[in-house]
mmCIF file as gemmi writes it, N, C-alpha and C atoms, coordinates in Angstrom:
data_model
loop_
_atom_site.group_PDB
_atom_site.id
_atom_site.type_symbol
_atom_site.label_atom_id
_atom_site.label_alt_id
_atom_site.label_comp_id
_atom_site.label_asym_id
_atom_site.label_entity_id
_atom_site.label_seq_id
_atom_site.pdbx_PDB_ins_code
_atom_site.Cartn_x
_atom_site.Cartn_y
_atom_site.Cartn_z
_atom_site.occupancy
_atom_site.B_iso_or_equiv
_atom_site.pdbx_formal_charge
_atom_site.auth_seq_id
_atom_site.auth_asym_id
_atom_site.pdbx_PDB_model_num
ATOM 1 N N . UNK Axp A 1 ? 122.903 111.211 78.137 1 0 ? 1 A 1
ATOM 2 C CA . UNK Axp A 1 ? 121.72 111.533 79.06 1 0 ? 1 A 1
ATOM 3 C C . UNK Axp A 1 ? 122.157 112.231 79.841 1 0 ? 1 A 1
ATOM 4 N N . UNK Axp A 2 ? 121.878 113.641 80.146 1 0 ? 2 A 1
ATOM 5 C CA . UNK Axp A 2 ? 122.441 114.563 81.709 1 0 ? 2 A 1
ATOM 6 C C . UNK Axp A 2 ? 121.797 113.751 82.696 1 0 ? 2 A 1
ATOM 7 N N . UNK Axp A 3 ? 122.219 113.296 83.499 1 0 ? 3 A 1
ATOM 8 C CA . UNK Axp A 3 ? 121.468 113.242 85.07 1 0 ? 3 A 1
ATOM 9 C C . UNK Axp A 3 ? 121.403 114.108 85.979 1 0 ? 3 A 1
ATOM 10 N N . UNK Axp A 4 ? 120.931 115.008 86.726 1 0 ? 4 A 1
ATOM 11 C CA . UNK Axp A 4 ? 120.995 115.641 87.402 1 0 ? 4 A 1
ATOM 12 C C . UNK Axp A 4 ? 120.76 115.584 88.79 1 0 ? 4 A 1
ATOM 13 N N . UNK Axp A 5 ? 122.21 115.663 89.852 1 0 ? 5 A 1
ATOM 14 C CA . UNK Axp A 5 ? 122.104 114.912 91.245 1 0 ? 5 A 1
ATOM 15 C C . UNK Axp A 5 ? 121.505 115.854 92.187 1 0 ? 5 A 1
ATOM 16 N N . UNK Axp A 6 ? 122.277 117.054 91.824 1 0 ? 6 A 1
ATOM 17 C CA . UNK Axp A 6 ? 121.747 118.468 92.901 1 0 ? 6 A 1
ATOM 18 C C . UNK Axp A 6 ? 121.46 119.633 92.095 1 0 ? 6 A 1
ATOM 19 N N . UNK Axp A 7 ? 120.684 120.93 92.758 1 0 ? 7 A 1
ATOM 20 C CA . UNK Axp A 7 ? 119.97 122.073 92.407 1 0 ? 7 A 1
ATOM 21 C C . UNK Axp A 7 ? 120.442 122.901 93.543 1 0 ? 7 A 1
ATOM 22 N N . UNK Axp A 8 ? 120.621 124.082 92.888 1 0 ? 8 A 1
ATOM 23 C CA . UNK Axp A 8 ? 120.697 125.454 93.363 1 0 ? 8 A 1
ATOM 24 C C . UNK Axp A 8 ? 120.839 126.494 92.546 1 0 ? 8 A 1
ATOM 25 N N . UNK Axp A 9 ? 120.022 127.475 93.356 1 0 ? 9 A 1
ATOM 26 C CA . UNK Axp A 9 ? 120.032 128.905 92.585 1 0 ? 9 A 1
ATOM 27 C C . UNK Axp A 9 ? 120.244 129.938 93.09 1 0 ? 9 A 1
ATOM 28 N N . UNK Axp A 10 ? 120.958 131.157 92.986 1 0 ? 10 A 1
ATOM 29 C CA . UNK Axp A 10 ? 121.075 132.266 93.617 1 0 ? 10 A 1
ATOM 30 C C . UNK Axp A 10 ? 121.231 133.403 92.539 1 0 ? 10 A 1
ATOM 31 N N . UNK Axp A 11 ? 120.226 133.979 92.679 1 0 ? 11 A 1
ATOM 32 C CA . UNK Axp A 11 ? 119.887 135.531 91.571 1 0 ? 11 A 1
ATOM 33 C C . UNK Axp A 11 ? 119.503 134.876 90.434 1 0 ? 11 A 1
ATOM 34 N N . UNK Axp A 12 ? 120.239 135.36 89.434 1 0 ? 12 A 1
ATOM 35 C CA . UNK Axp A 12 ? 119.74 134.69 87.895 1 0 ? 12 A 1
ATOM 36 C C . UNK Axp A 12 ? 120.345 134.004 87.703 1 0 ? 12 A 1
ATOM 37 N N . UNK Axp A 13 ? 121.146 132.899 88.521 1 0 ? 13 A 1
ATOM 38 C CA . UNK Axp A 13 ? 121.875 131.848 87.937 1 0 ? 13 A 1
ATOM 39 C C . UNK Axp A 13 ? 121.348 130.65 88.842 1 0 ? 13 A 1
ATOM 40 N N . UNK Axp A 14 ? 121.81 129.339 87.961 1 0 ? 14 A 1
ATOM 41 C CA . UNK Axp A 14 ? 121.354 127.94 88.575 1 0 ? 14 A 1
ATOM 42 C C . UNK Axp A 14 ? 122.529 127.273 88.639 1 0 ? 14 A 1
ATOM 43 N N . UNK Axp A 15 ? 122.772 126.393 89.573 1 0 ? 15 A 1
ATOM 44 C CA . UNK Axp A 15 ? 123.791 125.342 89.733 1 0 ? 15 A 1
ATOM 45 C C . UNK Axp A 15 ? 123.157 123.924 89.859 1 0 ? 15 A 1
ATOM 46 N N . UNK Axp A 16 ? 123.924 123.059 88.55 1 0 ? 16 A 1
ATOM 47 C CA . UNK Axp A 16 ? 123.308 122.027 88.571 1 0 ? 16 A 1
ATOM 48 C C . UNK Axp A 16 ? 124.626 120.913 88.727 1 0 ? 16 A 1
ATOM 49 N N . UNK Axp A 17 ? 124.509 119.886 89.878 1 0 ? 17 A 1
ATOM 50 C CA . UNK Axp A 17 ? 125.668 118.811 89.504 1 0 ? 17 A 1
ATOM 51 C C . UNK Axp A 17 ? 125.075 117.721 89.234 1 0 ? 17 A 1
ATOM 52 N N . UNK Axp A 18 ? 126.018 116.929 88.727 1 0 ? 18 A 1
ATOM 53 C CA . UNK Axp A 18 ? 125.39 115.421 87.911 1 0 ? 18 A 1
ATOM 54 C C . UNK Axp A 18 ? 126.201 114.492 88.221 1 0 ? 18 A 1
ATOM 55 N N . UNK Axp A 19 ? 125.662 113.42 87.652 1 0 ? 19 A 1
ATOM 56 C CA . UNK Axp A 19 ? 125.467 111.745 88.2 1 0 ? 19 A 1
ATOM 57 C C . UNK Axp A 19 ? 127.496 112.147 88.053 1 0 ? 19 A 1
ATOM 58 N N . UNK Axp A 20 ? 127.85 112.516 86.9 1 0 ? 20 A 1
ATOM 59 C CA . UNK Axp A 20 ? 129.132 111.923 86.638 1 0 ? 20 A 1
ATOM 60 C C . UNK Axp A 20 ? 130.085 113.006 87.422 1 0 ? 20 A 1
ATOM 61 N N . UNK Axp A 21 ? 129.796 113.891 87.826 1 0 ? 21 A 1
ATOM 62 C CA . UNK Axp A 21 ? 130.826 114.82 88.892 1 0 ? 21 A 1
ATOM 63 C C . UNK Axp A 21 ? 130.823 116.047 88.363 1 0 ? 21 A 1
ATOM 64 N N . UNK Axp A 22 ? 129.892 116.708 87.529 1 0 ? 22 A 1
ATOM 65 C CA . UNK Axp A 22 ? 130.298 117.836 86.802 1 0 ? 22 A 1
ATOM 66 C C . UNK Axp A 22 ? 129.747 118.746 87.34 1 0 ? 22 A 1
ATOM 67 N N . UNK Axp A 23 ? 129.777 120.056 87.567 1 0 ? 23 A 1
ATOM 68 C CA . UNK Axp A 23 ? 129.294 120.685 87.899 1 0 ? 23 A 1
ATOM 69 C C . UNK Axp A 23 ? 128.922 121.842 86.841 1 0 ? 23 A 1
ATOM 70 N N . UNK Axp A 24 ? 127.532 122.385 86.506 1 0 ? 24 A 1
ATOM 71 C CA . UNK Axp A 24 ? 127.408 123.25 85.123 1 0 ? 24 A 1
ATOM 72 C C . UNK Axp A 24 ? 126.334 124.386 86.251 1 0 ? 24 A 1
ATOM 73 N N . UNK Axp A 25 ? 126.96 126.069 85.465 1 0 ? 25 A 1
ATOM 74 C CA . UNK Axp A 25 ? 126.528 126.994 85.746 1 0 ? 25 A 1
ATOM 75 C C . UNK Axp A 25 ? 125.508 127.612 84.406 1 0 ? 25 A 1
ATOM 76 N N . UNK Axp A 26 ? 124.299 127.895 84.888 1 0 ? 26 A 1
ATOM 77 C CA . UNK Axp A 26 ? 122.882 128.399 84.088 1 0 ? 26 A 1
ATOM 78 C C . UNK Axp A 26 ? 122.729 129.543 84.5 1 0 ? 26 A 1
ATOM 79 N N . UNK Axp A 27 ? 122.13 130.662 83.467 1 0 ? 27 A 1
ATOM 80 C CA . UNK Axp A 27 ? 121.959 132.033 83.285 1 0 ? 27 A 1
ATOM 81 C C . UNK Axp A 27 ? 120.669 131.846 83.449 1 0 ? 27 A 1
ATOM 82 N N . UNK Axp A 28 ? 119.594 132.033 83.972 1 0 ? 28 A 1
ATOM 83 C CA . UNK Axp A 28 ? 118.106 131.823 84.59 1 0 ? 28 A 1
ATOM 84 C C . UNK Axp A 28 ? 117.073 132.202 83.662 1 0 ? 28 A 1
ATOM 85 N N . UNK Axp A 29 ? 117.37 133.804 83.427 1 0 ? 29 A 1
ATOM 86 C CA . UNK Axp A 29 ? 116.848 134.541 82.274 1 0 ? 29 A 1
ATOM 87 C C . UNK Axp A 29 ? 116.586 133.911 81.238 1 0 ? 29 A 1
ATOM 88 N N . UNK Axp A 30 ? 117.779 133.12 80.547 1 0 ? 30 A 1
ATOM 89 C CA . UNK Axp A 30 ? 117.993 133.196 78.989 1 0 ? 30 A 1
ATOM 90 C C . UNK Axp A 30 ? 118.074 131.348 79.135 1 0 ? 30 A 1
ATOM 91 N N . UNK Axp A 31 ? 118.251 131.052 79.937 1 0 ? 31 A 1
ATOM 92 C CA . UNK Axp A 31 ? 118.542 129.179 80.02 1 0 ? 31 A 1
ATOM 93 C C . UNK Axp A 31 ? 119.703 129.137 79.34 1 0 ? 31 A 1
ATOM 94 N N . UNK Axp A 32 ? 120.625 129.917 79.052 1 0 ? 32 A 1
ATOM 95 C CA . UNK Axp A 32 ? 122.322 129.718 78.579 1 0 ? 32 A 1
ATOM 96 C C . UNK Axp A 32 ? 122.857 129.213 79.637 1 0 ? 32 A 1
ATOM 97 N N . UNK Axp A 33 ? 123.619 128.075 79.344 1 0 ? 33 A 1
ATOM 98 C CA . UNK Axp A 33 ? 124.755 127.312 79.802 1 0 ? 33 A 1
ATOM 99 C C . UNK Axp A 33 ? 125.843 128.793 80.224 1 0 ? 33 A 1
ATOM 100 N N . UNK Axp A 34 ? 126.458 129.003 80.884 1 0 ? 34 A 1
ATOM 101 C CA . UNK Axp A 34 ? 127.521 129.734 81.394 1 0 ? 34 A 1
ATOM 102 C C . UNK Axp A 34 ? 129.014 129.047 81.138 1 0 ? 34 A 1
ATOM 103 N N . UNK Axp A 35 ? 128.995 127.763 81.887 1 0 ? 35 A 1
ATOM 104 C CA . UNK Axp A 35 ? 130.093 127.293 82.238 1 0 ? 35 A 1
ATOM 105 C C . UNK Axp A 35 ? 129.785 125.744 82.783 1 0 ? 35 A 1
ATOM 106 N N . UNK Axp A 36 ? 130.857 124.938 83.054 1 0 ? 36 A 1
ATOM 107 C CA . UNK Axp A 36 ? 131.045 123.649 83.237 1 0 ? 36 A 1
ATOM 108 C C . UNK Axp A 36 ? 132.037 123.014 83.96 1 0 ? 36 A 1
ATOM 109 N N . UNK Axp A 37 ? 132.391 122.432 84.899 1 0 ? 37 A 1
ATOM 110 C CA . UNK Axp A 37 ? 133.86 121.804 85.673 1 0 ? 37 A 1
ATOM 111 C C . UNK Axp A 37 ? 133.79 120.761 85.94 1 0 ? 37 A 1
ATOM 112 N N . UNK Axp A 38 ? 134.715 119.731 85.869 1 0 ? 38 A 1
ATOM 113 C CA . UNK Axp A 38 ? 134.669 118.704 86.481 1 0 ? 38 A 1
ATOM 114 C C . UNK Axp A 38 ? 134.792 118.688 87.818 1 0 ? 38 A 1
ATOM 115 N N . UNK Axp A 39 ? 134.03 118.063 88.751 1 0 ? 39 A 1
ATOM 116 C CA . UNK Axp A 39 ? 134.477 118.558 90.231 1 0 ? 39 A 1
ATOM 117 C C . UNK Axp A 39 ? 135.122 116.807 90.719 1 0 ? 39 A 1
ATOM 118 N N . UNK Axp A 40 ? 134.634 116.06 90.858 1 0 ? 40 A 1
ATOM 119 C CA . UNK Axp A 40 ? 134.62 114.996 91.093 1 0 ? 40 A 1
ATOM 120 C C . UNK Axp A 40 ? 134.601 113.688 89.977 1 0 ? 40 A 1
ATOM 121 N N . UNK Axp A 41 ? 136.216 112.991 90.225 1 0 ? 41 A 1
ATOM 122 C CA . UNK Axp A 41 ? 136.355 112.251 88.531 1 0 ? 41 A 1
ATOM 123 C C . UNK Axp A 41 ? 135.599 111.097 89.067 1 0 ? 41 A 1
ATOM 124 N N . UNK Axp A 42 ? 135.568 110.471 90.074 1 0 ? 42 A 1
ATOM 125 C CA . UNK Axp A 42 ? 134.88 109.031 90.485 1 0 ? 42 A 1
ATOM 126 C C . UNK Axp A 42 ? 133.74 109.041 91.487 1 0 ? 42 A 1
ATOM 127 N N . UNK Axp A 43 ? 133.054 109.89 91.036 1 0 ? 43 A 1
ATOM 128 C CA . UNK Axp A 43 ? 131.558 110.338 92.271 1 0 ? 43 A 1
ATOM 129 C C . UNK Axp A 43 ? 130.888 111.206 91.384 1 0 ? 43 A 1
ATOM 130 N N . UNK Axp A 44 ? 129.545 111.212 91.734 1 0 ? 44 A 1
ATOM 131 C CA . UNK Axp A 44 ? 128.601 111.916 91.729 1 0 ? 44 A 1
ATOM 132 C C . UNK Axp A 44 ? 128.775 113.098 92.16 1 0 ? 44 A 1
ATOM 133 N N . UNK Axp A 45 ? 127.852 114.453 92.504 1 0 ? 45 A 1
ATOM 134 C CA . UNK Axp A 45 ? 127.901 115.532 92.987 1 0 ? 45 A 1
ATOM 135 C C . UNK Axp A 45 ? 126.676 115.385 93.911 1 0 ? 45 A 1
ATOM 136 N N . UNK Axp A 46 ? 126.765 115.228 94.975 1 0 ? 46 A 1
ATOM 137 C CA . UNK Axp A 46 ? 125.525 114.638 95.786 1 0 ? 46 A 1
ATOM 138 C C . UNK Axp A 46 ? 124.637 115.935 96.445 1 0 ? 46 A 1
ATOM 139 N N . UNK Axp A 47 ? 125.469 117.505 96.185 1 0 ? 47 A 1
ATOM 140 C CA . UNK Axp A 47 ? 124.913 118.049 97.08 1 0 ? 47 A 1
ATOM 141 C C . UNK Axp A 47 ? 125.764 119.579 96.681 1 0 ? 47 A 1
ATOM 142 N N . UNK Axp A 48 ? 124.627 120.823 96.145 1 0 ? 48 A 1
ATOM 143 C CA . UNK Axp A 48 ? 125.225 121.904 96.063 1 0 ? 48 A 1
ATOM 144 C C . UNK Axp A 48 ? 124.84 122.959 96.489 1 0 ? 48 A 1
ATOM 145 N N . UNK Axp A 49 ? 125.653 124.04 97.171 1 0 ? 49 A 1
ATOM 146 C CA . UNK Axp A 49 ? 125.165 124.954 98.029 1 0 ? 49 A 1
ATOM 147 C C . UNK Axp A 49 ? 125.914 126.592 97.704 1 0 ? 49 A 1
ATOM 148 N N . UNK Axp A 50 ? 124.739 126.995 97.371 1 0 ? 50 A 1
ATOM 149 C CA . UNK Axp A 50 ? 125.604 128.702 97.264 1 0 ? 50 A 1
ATOM 150 C C . UNK Axp A 50 ? 125.054 130.154 98.298 1 0 ? 50 A 1
ATOM 151 N N . UNK Axp A 51 ? 126.137 130.647 98.549 1 0 ? 51 A 1
ATOM 152 C CA . UNK Axp A 51 ? 126.145 131.506 99.122 1 0 ? 51 A 1
ATOM 153 C C . UNK Axp A 51 ? 125.515 133.044 98.446 1 0 ? 51 A 1
ATOM 154 N N . UNK Axp A 52 ? 124.37 133.336 99.186 1 0 ? 52 A 1
ATOM 155 C CA . UNK Axp A 52 ? 124.047 134.627 98.51 1 0 ? 52 A 1
ATOM 156 C C . UNK Axp A 52 ? 124.582 135.473 98.323 1 0 ? 52 A 1
ATOM 157 N N . UNK Axp A 53 ? 125.546 135.794 99.787 1 0 ? 53 A 1
ATOM 158 C CA . UNK Axp A 53 ? 126.204 137.218 100.012 1 0 ? 53 A 1
ATOM 159 C C . UNK Axp A 53 ? 127.28 137.062 98.687 1 0 ? 53 A 1
ATOM 160 N N . UNK Axp A 54 ? 128.643 136.201 99.452 1 0 ? 54 A 1
ATOM 161 C CA . UNK Axp A 54 ? 129.64 135.897 99.137 1 0 ? 54 A 1
ATOM 162 C C . UNK Axp A 54 ? 129.726 135.133 97.167 1 0 ? 54 A 1
ATOM 163 N N . UNK Axp A 55 ? 128.851 134.694 97.124 1 0 ? 55 A 1
ATOM 164 C CA . UNK Axp A 55 ? 128.779 133.969 95.806 1 0 ? 55 A 1
ATOM 165 C C . UNK Axp A 55 ? 129.341 132.219 95.879 1 0 ? 55 A 1
ATOM 166 N N . UNK Axp A 56 ? 130.079 132.615 96.481 1 0 ? 56 A 1
ATOM 167 C CA . UNK Axp A 56 ? 130.946 130.661 97.214 1 0 ? 56 A 1
ATOM 168 C C . UNK Axp A 56 ? 129.841 129.603 96.915 1 0 ? 56 A 1
ATOM 169 N N . UNK Axp A 57 ? 130.276 128.739 96.089 1 0 ? 57 A 1
ATOM 170 C CA . UNK Axp A 57 ? 129.69 127.616 96.071 1 0 ? 57 A 1
ATOM 171 C C . UNK Axp A 57 ? 130.207 125.949 96.68 1 0 ? 57 A 1
ATOM 172 N N . UNK Axp A 58 ? 129.632 125.596 97.403 1 0 ? 58 A 1
ATOM 173 C CA . UNK Axp A 58 ? 130.011 124.441 97.667 1 0 ? 58 A 1
ATOM 174 C C . UNK Axp A 58 ? 129.903 123.032 97.564 1 0 ? 58 A 1
ATOM 175 N N . UNK Axp A 59 ? 130.158 121.818 96.88 1 0 ? 59 A 1
ATOM 176 C CA . UNK Axp A 59 ? 129.683 120.818 96.434 1 0 ? 59 A 1
ATOM 177 C C . UNK Axp A 59 ? 130.489 119.809 97.188 1 0 ? 59 A 1
ATOM 178 N N . UNK Axp A 60 ? 129.686 118.554 97.587 1 0 ? 60 A 1
ATOM 179 C CA . UNK Axp A 60 ? 130.23 117.947 97.948 1 0 ? 60 A 1
ATOM 180 C C . UNK Axp A 60 ? 129.729 116.529 97.175 1 0 ? 60 A 1
ATOM 181 N N . UNK Axp A 61 ? 130.235 115.287 97.872 1 0 ? 61 A 1
ATOM 182 C CA . UNK Axp A 61 ? 130.476 114.109 96.732 1 0 ? 61 A 1
ATOM 183 C C . UNK Axp A 61 ? 129.504 113.063 97.321 1 0 ? 61 A 1
ATOM 184 N N . UNK Axp A 62 ? 128.915 113.226 98.512 1 0 ? 62 A 1
ATOM 185 C CA . UNK Axp A 62 ? 128.611 112.062 99.184 1 0 ? 62 A 1
ATOM 186 C C . UNK Axp A 62 ? 129.344 111.648 100.402 1 0 ? 62 A 1
ATOM 187 N N . UNK Axp A 63 ? 130.403 111.988 100.057 1 0 ? 63 A 1
ATOM 188 C CA . UNK Axp A 63 ? 131.653 110.848 100.593 1 0 ? 63 A 1
ATOM 189 C C . UNK Axp A 63 ? 131.74 111.935 101.835 1 0 ? 63 A 1
ATOM 190 N N . UNK Axp A 64 ? 133.427 111.936 101.59 1 0 ? 64 A 1
ATOM 191 C CA . UNK Axp A 64 ? 134.481 112.914 102.047 1 0 ? 64 A 1
ATOM 192 C C . UNK Axp A 64 ? 134.931 113.886 101.796 1 0 ? 64 A 1
ATOM 193 N N . UNK Axp A 65 ? 134.748 114.069 100.247 1 0 ? 65 A 1
ATOM 194 C CA . UNK Axp A 65 ? 135.263 115.216 99.691 1 0 ? 65 A 1
ATOM 195 C C . UNK Axp A 65 ? 134.232 116.711 99.552 1 0 ? 65 A 1
ATOM 196 N N . UNK Axp A 66 ? 135.216 117.498 99.811 1 0 ? 66 A 1
ATOM 197 C CA . UNK Axp A 66 ? 134.006 118.619 99.501 1 0 ? 66 A 1
ATOM 198 C C . UNK Axp A 66 ? 134.854 119.999 99.202 1 0 ? 66 A 1
ATOM 199 N N . UNK Axp A 67 ? 133.983 120.563 97.774 1 0 ? 67 A 1
ATOM 200 C CA . UNK Axp A 67 ? 135.256 121.932 97.181 1 0 ? 67 A 1
ATOM 201 C C . UNK Axp A 67 ? 134.19 122.915 97.555 1 0 ? 67 A 1
ATOM 202 N N . UNK Axp A 68 ? 135.107 123.964 97.314 1 0 ? 68 A 1
ATOM 203 C CA . UNK Axp A 68 ? 134.528 125.582 97.597 1 0 ? 68 A 1
ATOM 204 C C . UNK Axp A 68 ? 135.323 126.285 96.918 1 0 ? 68 A 1
ATOM 205 N N . UNK Axp A 69 ? 134.137 126.711 95.633 1 0 ? 69 A 1
ATOM 206 C CA . UNK Axp A 69 ? 134.576 127.544 94.63 1 0 ? 69 A 1
ATOM 207 C C . UNK Axp A 69 ? 133.927 128.797 94.704 1 0 ? 69 A 1
ATOM 208 N N . UNK Axp A 70 ? 135.121 129.645 94.757 1 0 ? 70 A 1
ATOM 209 C CA . UNK Axp A 70 ? 135.065 131.317 94.783 1 0 ? 70 A 1
ATOM 210 C C . UNK Axp A 70 ? 135.39 131.906 93.044 1 0 ? 70 A 1
ATOM 211 N N . UNK Axp A 71 ? 135.426 133.231 93.389 1 0 ? 71 A 1
ATOM 212 C CA . UNK Axp A 71 ? 135.295 133.697 91.837 1 0 ? 71 A 1
ATOM 213 C C . UNK Axp A 71 ? 136.827 133.224 91.161 1 0 ? 71 A 1
ATOM 214 N N . UNK Axp A 72 ? 137.55 133.02 92.3 1 0 ? 72 A 1
ATOM 215 C CA . UNK Axp A 72 ? 138.935 133.169 91.731 1 0 ? 72 A 1
ATOM 216 C C . UNK Axp A 72 ? 139.686 131.978 91.765 1 0 ? 72 A 1
ATOM 217 N N . UNK Axp A 73 ? 139.096 131.311 92.28 1 0 ? 73 A 1
ATOM 218 C CA . UNK Axp A 73 ? 139.941 129.832 93.084 1 0 ? 73 A 1
ATOM 219 C C . UNK Axp A 73 ? 138.954 128.661 93.504 1 0 ? 73 A 1
ATOM 220 N N . UNK Axp A 74 ? 139.167 127.438 93.313 1 0 ? 74 A 1
ATOM 221 C CA . UNK Axp A 74 ? 138.583 126.566 94.55 1 0 ? 74 A 1
ATOM 222 C C . UNK Axp A 74 ? 139.524 126.051 95.313 1 0 ? 74 A 1
ATOM 223 N N . UNK Axp A 75 ? 139.292 125.533 96.61 1 0 ? 75 A 1
ATOM 224 C CA . UNK Axp A 75 ? 139.92 124.857 97.677 1 0 ? 75 A 1
ATOM 225 C C . UNK Axp A 75 ? 138.987 123.54 98.116 1 0 ? 75 A 1
ATOM 226 N N . UNK Axp A 76 ? 139.77 122.647 97.902 1 0 ? 76 A 1
ATOM 227 C CA . UNK Axp A 76 ? 139.672 121.266 98.041 1 0 ? 76 A 1
ATOM 228 C C . UNK Axp A 76 ? 139.779 120.836 100.079 1 0 ? 76 A 1
ATOM 229 N N . UNK Axp A 77 ? 138.514 120.635 100.543 1 0 ? 77 A 1
ATOM 230 C CA . UNK Axp A 77 ? 138.494 120.021 101.943 1 0 ? 77 A 1
ATOM 231 C C . UNK Axp A 77 ? 139.82 118.99 101.943 1 0 ? 77 A 1
ATOM 232 N N . UNK Axp A 78 ? 139.944 117.734 101.592 1 0 ? 78 A 1
ATOM 233 C CA . UNK Axp A 78 ? 140.248 116.722 101.783 1 0 ? 78 A 1
ATOM 234 C C . UNK Axp A 78 ? 142.049 116.594 101.154 1 0 ? 78 A 1
ATOM 235 N N . UNK Axp A 79 ? 142.359 117.743 100.613 1 0 ? 79 A 1
ATOM 236 C CA . UNK Axp A 79 ? 143.973 118.222 100.607 1 0 ? 79 A 1
ATOM 237 C C . UNK Axp A 79 ? 144.619 119.779 100.203 1 0 ? 79 A 1
ATOM 238 N N . UNK Axp A 80 ? 143.641 120.267 100.529 1 0 ? 80 A 1
ATOM 239 C CA . UNK Axp A 80 ? 144.141 121.898 100.531 1 0 ? 80 A 1
ATOM 240 C C . UNK Axp A 80 ? 144.622 122.105 99.178 1 0 ? 80 A 1
ATOM 241 N N . UNK Axp A 81 ? 143.98 121.456 98.002 1 0 ? 81 A 1
ATOM 242 C CA . UNK Axp A 81 ? 144.616 121.929 96.585 1 0 ? 81 A 1
ATOM 243 C C . UNK Axp A 81 ? 143.884 123.049 96.324 1 0 ? 81 A 1
ATOM 244 N N . UNK Axp A 82 ? 144.344 123.844 95.511 1 0 ? 82 A 1
ATOM 245 C CA . UNK Axp A 82 ? 143.663 125.359 95.1 1 0 ? 82 A 1
ATOM 246 C C . UNK Axp A 82 ? 144.209 125.831 93.552 1 0 ? 82 A 1
ATOM 247 N N . UNK Axp A 83 ? 143.052 125.819 92.553 1 0 ? 83 A 1
ATOM 248 C CA . UNK Axp A 83 ? 143.7 126.324 91.383 1 0 ? 83 A 1
ATOM 249 C C . UNK Axp A 83 ? 142.354 127.507 90.838 1 0 ? 83 A 1
ATOM 250 N N . UNK Axp A 84 ? 142.374 127.835 89.924 1 0 ? 84 A 1
ATOM 251 C CA . UNK Axp A 84 ? 141.623 128.926 88.962 1 0 ? 84 A 1
ATOM 252 C C . UNK Axp A 84 ? 140.786 128.097 88.381 1 0 ? 84 A 1
ATOM 253 N N . UNK Axp A 85 ? 139.311 128.194 88.078 1 0 ? 85 A 1
ATOM 254 C CA . UNK Axp A 85 ? 137.653 127.972 87.555 1 0 ? 85 A 1
ATOM 255 C C . UNK Axp A 85 ? 137.392 129.065 86.779 1 0 ? 85 A 1
ATOM 256 N N . UNK Axp A 86 ? 136.955 128.407 85.879 1 0 ? 86 A 1
ATOM 257 C CA . UNK Axp A 86 ? 136.532 129.231 84.686 1 0 ? 86 A 1
ATOM 258 C C . UNK Axp A 86 ? 135.399 130.112 84.944 1 0 ? 86 A 1
ATOM 259 N N . UNK Axp A 87 ? 134.739 131.242 85.095 1 0 ? 87 A 1
ATOM 260 C CA . UNK Axp A 87 ? 134.3 132.252 85.28 1 0 ? 87 A 1
ATOM 261 C C . UNK Axp A 87 ? 133.153 132.757 84.051 1 0 ? 87 A 1
């Protein structure tokens, strides 16, 4: 069972964070799941926030980890790592 722990929406897209540390992107007009990515291996997503101007998505685990997703990379506030994410 999928346990949603955080939600946000921007434009035609909804963002859902889960108890298992996953972040899903949904197309609101069709209900189609666009993509999903594992944010945290050992914690739940506690907050999702989307900036409507830039499209950046901030995700936290309720502890000291924050990830900032942009269209072409993800930045982790705890270690500065970055890499590509599916869009």
